[in-house]
PDB file of C-alpha atoms and ligand atoms in Angstrom:
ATOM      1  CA  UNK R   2     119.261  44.384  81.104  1.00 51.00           C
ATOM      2  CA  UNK R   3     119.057  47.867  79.687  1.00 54.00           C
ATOM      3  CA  UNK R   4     116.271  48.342  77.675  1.00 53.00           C
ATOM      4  CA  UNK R   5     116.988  52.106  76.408  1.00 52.00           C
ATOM      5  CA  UNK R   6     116.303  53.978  73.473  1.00 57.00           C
ATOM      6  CA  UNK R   7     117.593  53.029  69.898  1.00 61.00           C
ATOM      7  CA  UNK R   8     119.788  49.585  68.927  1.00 68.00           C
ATOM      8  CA  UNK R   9     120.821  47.123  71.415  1.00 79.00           C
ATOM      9  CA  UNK R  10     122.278  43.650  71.475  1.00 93.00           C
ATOM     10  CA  UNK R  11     119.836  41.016  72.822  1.00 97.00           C
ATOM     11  CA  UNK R  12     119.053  37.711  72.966  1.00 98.00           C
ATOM     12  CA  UNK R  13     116.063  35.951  71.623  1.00 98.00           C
ATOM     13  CA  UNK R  14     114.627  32.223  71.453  1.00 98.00           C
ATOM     14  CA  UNK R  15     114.867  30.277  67.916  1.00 99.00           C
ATOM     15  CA  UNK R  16     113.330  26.954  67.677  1.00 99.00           C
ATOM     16  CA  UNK R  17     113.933  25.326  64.430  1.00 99.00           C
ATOM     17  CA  UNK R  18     110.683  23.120  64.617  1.00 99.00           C
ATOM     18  CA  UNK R  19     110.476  19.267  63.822  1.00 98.00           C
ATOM     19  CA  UNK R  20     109.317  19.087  60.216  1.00 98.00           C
ATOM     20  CA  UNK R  21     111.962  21.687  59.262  1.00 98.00           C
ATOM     21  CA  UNK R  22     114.869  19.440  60.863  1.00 98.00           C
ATOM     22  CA  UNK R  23     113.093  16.080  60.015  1.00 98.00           C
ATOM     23  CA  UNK R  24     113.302  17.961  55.931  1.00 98.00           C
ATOM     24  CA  UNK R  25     117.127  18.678  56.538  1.00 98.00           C
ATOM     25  CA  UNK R  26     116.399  22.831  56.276  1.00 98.00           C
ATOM     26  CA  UNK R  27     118.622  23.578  59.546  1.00 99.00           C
ATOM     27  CA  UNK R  28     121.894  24.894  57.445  1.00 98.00           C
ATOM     28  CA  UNK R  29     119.956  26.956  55.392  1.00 98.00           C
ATOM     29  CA  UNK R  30     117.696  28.736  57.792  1.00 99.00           C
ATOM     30  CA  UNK R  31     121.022  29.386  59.800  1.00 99.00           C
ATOM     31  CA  UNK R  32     122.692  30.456  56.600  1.00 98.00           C
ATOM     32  CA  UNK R  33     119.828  33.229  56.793  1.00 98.00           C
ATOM     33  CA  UNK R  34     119.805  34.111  60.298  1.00 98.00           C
ATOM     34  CA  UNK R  35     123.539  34.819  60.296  1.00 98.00           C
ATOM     35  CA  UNK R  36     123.259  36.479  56.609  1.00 98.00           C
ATOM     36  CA  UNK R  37     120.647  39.341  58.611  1.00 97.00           C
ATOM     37  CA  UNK R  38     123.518  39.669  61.012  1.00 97.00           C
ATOM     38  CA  UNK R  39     122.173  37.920  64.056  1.00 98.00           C
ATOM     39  CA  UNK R  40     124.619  35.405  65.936  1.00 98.00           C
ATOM     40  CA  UNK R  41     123.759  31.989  67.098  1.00 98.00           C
ATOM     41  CA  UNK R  42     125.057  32.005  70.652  1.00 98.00           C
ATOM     42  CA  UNK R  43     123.461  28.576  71.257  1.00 98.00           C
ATOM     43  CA  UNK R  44     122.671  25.683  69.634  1.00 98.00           C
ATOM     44  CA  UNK R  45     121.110  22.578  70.688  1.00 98.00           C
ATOM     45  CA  UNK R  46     119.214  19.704  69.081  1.00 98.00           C
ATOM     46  CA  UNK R  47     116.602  17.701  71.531  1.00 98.00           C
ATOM     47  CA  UNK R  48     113.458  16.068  71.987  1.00 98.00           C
ATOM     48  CA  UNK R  49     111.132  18.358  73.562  1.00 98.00           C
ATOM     49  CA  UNK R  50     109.060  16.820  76.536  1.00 98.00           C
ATOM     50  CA  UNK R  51     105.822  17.195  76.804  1.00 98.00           C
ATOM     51  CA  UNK R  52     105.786  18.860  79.722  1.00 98.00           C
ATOM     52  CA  UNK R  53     108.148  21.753  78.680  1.00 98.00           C
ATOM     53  CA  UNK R  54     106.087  21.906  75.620  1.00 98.00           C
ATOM     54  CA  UNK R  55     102.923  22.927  78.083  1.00 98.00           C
ATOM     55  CA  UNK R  56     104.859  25.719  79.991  1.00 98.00           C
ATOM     56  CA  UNK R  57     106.753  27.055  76.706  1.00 98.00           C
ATOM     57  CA  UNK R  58     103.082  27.277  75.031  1.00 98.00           C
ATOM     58  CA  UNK R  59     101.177  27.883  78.174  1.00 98.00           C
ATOM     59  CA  UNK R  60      99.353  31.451  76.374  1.00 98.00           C
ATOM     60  CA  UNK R  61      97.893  28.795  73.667  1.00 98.00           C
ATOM     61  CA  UNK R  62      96.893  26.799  76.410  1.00 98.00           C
ATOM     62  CA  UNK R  63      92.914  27.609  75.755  1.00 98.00           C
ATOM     63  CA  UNK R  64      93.047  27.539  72.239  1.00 98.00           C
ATOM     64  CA  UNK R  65      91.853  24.663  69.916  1.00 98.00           C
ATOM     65  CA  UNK R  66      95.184  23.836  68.156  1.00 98.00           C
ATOM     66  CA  UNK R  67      97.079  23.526  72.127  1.00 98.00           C
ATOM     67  CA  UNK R  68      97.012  19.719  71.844  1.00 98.00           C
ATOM     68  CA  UNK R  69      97.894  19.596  68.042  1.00 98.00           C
ATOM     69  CA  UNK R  70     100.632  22.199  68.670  1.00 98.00           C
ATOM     70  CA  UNK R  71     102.278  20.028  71.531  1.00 98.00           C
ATOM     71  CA  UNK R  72     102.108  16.962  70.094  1.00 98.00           C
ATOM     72  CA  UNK R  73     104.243  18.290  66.909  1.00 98.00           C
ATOM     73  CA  UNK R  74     106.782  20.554  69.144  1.00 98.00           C
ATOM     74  CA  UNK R  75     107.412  16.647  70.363  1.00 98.00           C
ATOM     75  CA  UNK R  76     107.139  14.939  67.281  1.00 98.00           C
ATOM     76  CA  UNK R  77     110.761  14.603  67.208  1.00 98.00           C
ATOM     77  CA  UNK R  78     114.038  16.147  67.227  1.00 98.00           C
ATOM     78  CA  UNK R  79     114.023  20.445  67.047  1.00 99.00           C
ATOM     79  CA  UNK R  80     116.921  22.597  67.470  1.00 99.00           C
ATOM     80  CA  UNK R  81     116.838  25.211  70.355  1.00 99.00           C
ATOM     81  CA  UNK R  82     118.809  28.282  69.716  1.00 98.00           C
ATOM     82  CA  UNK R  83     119.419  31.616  71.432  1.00 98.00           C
ATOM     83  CA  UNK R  84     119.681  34.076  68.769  1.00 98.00           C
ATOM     84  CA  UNK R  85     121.939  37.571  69.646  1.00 98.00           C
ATOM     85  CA  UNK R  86     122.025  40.600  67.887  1.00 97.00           C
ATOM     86  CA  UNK R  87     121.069  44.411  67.659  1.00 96.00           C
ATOM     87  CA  UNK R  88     116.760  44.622  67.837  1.00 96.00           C
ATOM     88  CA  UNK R  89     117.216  40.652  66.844  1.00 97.00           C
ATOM     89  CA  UNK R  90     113.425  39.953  68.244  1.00 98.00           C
ATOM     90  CA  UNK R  91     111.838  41.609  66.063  1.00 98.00           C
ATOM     91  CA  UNK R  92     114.440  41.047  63.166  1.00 98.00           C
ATOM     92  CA  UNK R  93     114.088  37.682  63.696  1.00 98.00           C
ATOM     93  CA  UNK R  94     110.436  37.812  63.764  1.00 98.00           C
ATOM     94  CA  UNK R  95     110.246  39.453  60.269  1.00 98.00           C
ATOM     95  CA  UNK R  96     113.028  37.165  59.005  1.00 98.00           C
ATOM     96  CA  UNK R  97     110.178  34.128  59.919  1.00 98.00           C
ATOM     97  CA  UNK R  98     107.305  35.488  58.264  1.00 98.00           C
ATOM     98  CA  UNK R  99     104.029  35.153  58.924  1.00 98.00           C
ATOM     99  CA  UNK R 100     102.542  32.474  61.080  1.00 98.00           C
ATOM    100  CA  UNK R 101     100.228  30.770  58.098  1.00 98.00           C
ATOM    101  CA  UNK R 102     103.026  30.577  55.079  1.00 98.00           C
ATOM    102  CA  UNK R 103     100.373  30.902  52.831  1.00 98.00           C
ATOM    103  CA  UNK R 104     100.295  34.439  53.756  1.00 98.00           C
ATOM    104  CA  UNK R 105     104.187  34.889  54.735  1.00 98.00           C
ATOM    105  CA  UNK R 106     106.625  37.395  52.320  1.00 98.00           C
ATOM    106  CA  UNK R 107     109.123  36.329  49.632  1.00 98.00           C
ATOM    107  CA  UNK R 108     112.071  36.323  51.320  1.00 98.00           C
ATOM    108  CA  UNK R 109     110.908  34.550  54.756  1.00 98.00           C
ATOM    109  CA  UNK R 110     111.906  31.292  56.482  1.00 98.00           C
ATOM    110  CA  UNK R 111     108.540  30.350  56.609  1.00 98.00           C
ATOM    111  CA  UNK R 112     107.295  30.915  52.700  1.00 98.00           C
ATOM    112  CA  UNK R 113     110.403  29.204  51.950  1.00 98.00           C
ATOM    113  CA  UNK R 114     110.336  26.273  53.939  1.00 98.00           C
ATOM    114  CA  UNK R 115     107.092  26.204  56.489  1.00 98.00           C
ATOM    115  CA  UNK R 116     104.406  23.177  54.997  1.00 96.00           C
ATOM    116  CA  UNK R 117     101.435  24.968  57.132  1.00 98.00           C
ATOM    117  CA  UNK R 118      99.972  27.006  59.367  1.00 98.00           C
ATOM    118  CA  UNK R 119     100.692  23.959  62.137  1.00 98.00           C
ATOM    119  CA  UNK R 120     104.286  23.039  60.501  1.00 98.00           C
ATOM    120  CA  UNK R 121     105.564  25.818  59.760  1.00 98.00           C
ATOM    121  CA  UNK R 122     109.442  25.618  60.196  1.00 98.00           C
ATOM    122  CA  UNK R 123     110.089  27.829  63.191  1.00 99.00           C
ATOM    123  CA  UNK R 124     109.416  29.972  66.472  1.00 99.00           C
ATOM    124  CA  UNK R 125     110.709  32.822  67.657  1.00 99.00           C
ATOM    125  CA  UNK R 126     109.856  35.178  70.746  1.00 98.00           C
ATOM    126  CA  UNK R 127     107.676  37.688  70.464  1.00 98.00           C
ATOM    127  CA  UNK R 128     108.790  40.480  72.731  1.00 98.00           C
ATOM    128  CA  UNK R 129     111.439  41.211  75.121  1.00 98.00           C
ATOM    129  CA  UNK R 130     109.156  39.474  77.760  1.00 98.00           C
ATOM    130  CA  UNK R 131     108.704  36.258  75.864  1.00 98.00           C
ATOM    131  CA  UNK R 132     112.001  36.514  74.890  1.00 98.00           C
ATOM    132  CA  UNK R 133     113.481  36.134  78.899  1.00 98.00           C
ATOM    133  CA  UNK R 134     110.786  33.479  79.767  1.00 98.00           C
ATOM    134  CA  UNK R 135     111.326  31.353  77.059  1.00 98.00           C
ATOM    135  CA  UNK R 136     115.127  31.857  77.458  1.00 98.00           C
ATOM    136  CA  UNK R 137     115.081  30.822  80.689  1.00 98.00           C
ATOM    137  CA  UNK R 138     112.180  27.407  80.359  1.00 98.00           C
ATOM    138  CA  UNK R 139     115.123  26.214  77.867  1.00 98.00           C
ATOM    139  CA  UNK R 140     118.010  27.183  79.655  1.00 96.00           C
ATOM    140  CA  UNK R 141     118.280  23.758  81.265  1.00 94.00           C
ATOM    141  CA  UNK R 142     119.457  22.437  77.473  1.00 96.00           C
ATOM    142  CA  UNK R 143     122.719  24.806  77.213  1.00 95.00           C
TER     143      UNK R 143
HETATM  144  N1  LIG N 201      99.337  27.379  65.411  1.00 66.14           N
HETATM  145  C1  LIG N 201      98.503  26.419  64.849  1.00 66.14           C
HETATM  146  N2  LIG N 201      97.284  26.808  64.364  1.00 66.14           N
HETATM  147  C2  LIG N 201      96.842  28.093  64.433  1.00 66.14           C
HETATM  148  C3  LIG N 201      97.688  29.064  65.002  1.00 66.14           C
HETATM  149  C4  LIG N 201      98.927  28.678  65.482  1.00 66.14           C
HETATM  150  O1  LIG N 201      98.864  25.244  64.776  1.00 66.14           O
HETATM  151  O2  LIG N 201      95.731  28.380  63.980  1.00 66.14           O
HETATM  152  C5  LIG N 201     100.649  26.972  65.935  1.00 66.14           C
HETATM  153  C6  LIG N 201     101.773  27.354  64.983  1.00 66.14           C
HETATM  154  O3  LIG N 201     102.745  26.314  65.021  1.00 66.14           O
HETATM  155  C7  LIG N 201     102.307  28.615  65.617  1.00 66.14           C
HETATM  156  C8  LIG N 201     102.141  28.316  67.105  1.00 66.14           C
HETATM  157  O4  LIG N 201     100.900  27.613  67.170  1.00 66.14           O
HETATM  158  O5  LIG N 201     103.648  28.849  65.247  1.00 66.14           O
HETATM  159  C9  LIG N 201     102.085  29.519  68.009  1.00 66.14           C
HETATM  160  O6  LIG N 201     101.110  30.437  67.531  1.00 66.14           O
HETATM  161  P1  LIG N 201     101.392  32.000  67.503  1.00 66.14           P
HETATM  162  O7  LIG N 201     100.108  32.678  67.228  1.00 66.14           O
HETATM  163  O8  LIG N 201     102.150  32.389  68.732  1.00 66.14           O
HETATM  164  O9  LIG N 201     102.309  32.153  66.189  1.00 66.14           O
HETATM  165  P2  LIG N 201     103.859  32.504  66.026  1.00 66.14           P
HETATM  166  O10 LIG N 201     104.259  33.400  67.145  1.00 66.14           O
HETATM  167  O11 LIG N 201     104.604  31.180  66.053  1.00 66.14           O
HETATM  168  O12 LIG N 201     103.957  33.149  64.675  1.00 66.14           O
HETATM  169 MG1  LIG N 202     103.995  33.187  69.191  1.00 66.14          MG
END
């Protein structure tokens, strides 16, 4: 994939978490994704296993929330997209906010839907690197 200089299309991974879908928010965070201008290519509700949840979140795997953060990505249904779109990782990524709502912007899925720094609402990749790795650990739902 070219990876020059200024705007490109590219793809990125969305995961519209459990708590969000559980609290009916998936229309109106994809009301906002497409309102920034990025289009949902993909779209696919499932039960995350456990053992997809290890290898998506294997970076957290030393840190004290890995078991807590597995155990929700499970919890029940999430939706799986592949977002596309000119510089859409990191447009995406400031469309989410931060990771602790309590400290996410006006404006952001997270401060408008996230319940805590463990629930909060959605992922998205954070780099072009990510973005391919996690594209392809999920590409078995499409
Ligand atoms: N997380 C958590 N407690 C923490 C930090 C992170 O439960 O103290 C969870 C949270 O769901 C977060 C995910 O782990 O979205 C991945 O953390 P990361 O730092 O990659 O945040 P993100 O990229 O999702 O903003
Ligand atoms: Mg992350």
């Amino acid at each position: 994939m070219d990876r020059g200089e200024g705007l490109m299309s590219e793809k990125t991974l969305c995961i519209i978490k459990p708590d969000a879908v559980k609290n009916n928010f998936v229309d109106q965070i994809n009301k906002m994704i497409e309102s920034k201008g990025l289009s949902i290519l993909k779209s696919k509700k499932t039960n995350i296993s456990s053992e997809i949840a290890k290898q998506f979140y294997a970076e957290h795997s030393e840190k004290p929330f890995f078991n807590e953060l597995v155990d929700f990505i499970t919890s029940g249904p999430a939706v799986v997209q592949i977002l596309e779109g000119d510089s859409c990782i990191t447009s995406y990524r400031s469309l989410m906010g931060a990771t602790n709502p309590e400290e996410a912007e006006e404006g952001t899925i997270r401060k408008k839907f996230a319940e805590s720094i463990s629930k909060n609402a959605v992922h998205g990749s954070d780099s072009p690197e990510s973005a391919d790795r996690e594209i392809e650990i999920m590409s078995a739902l499409f």
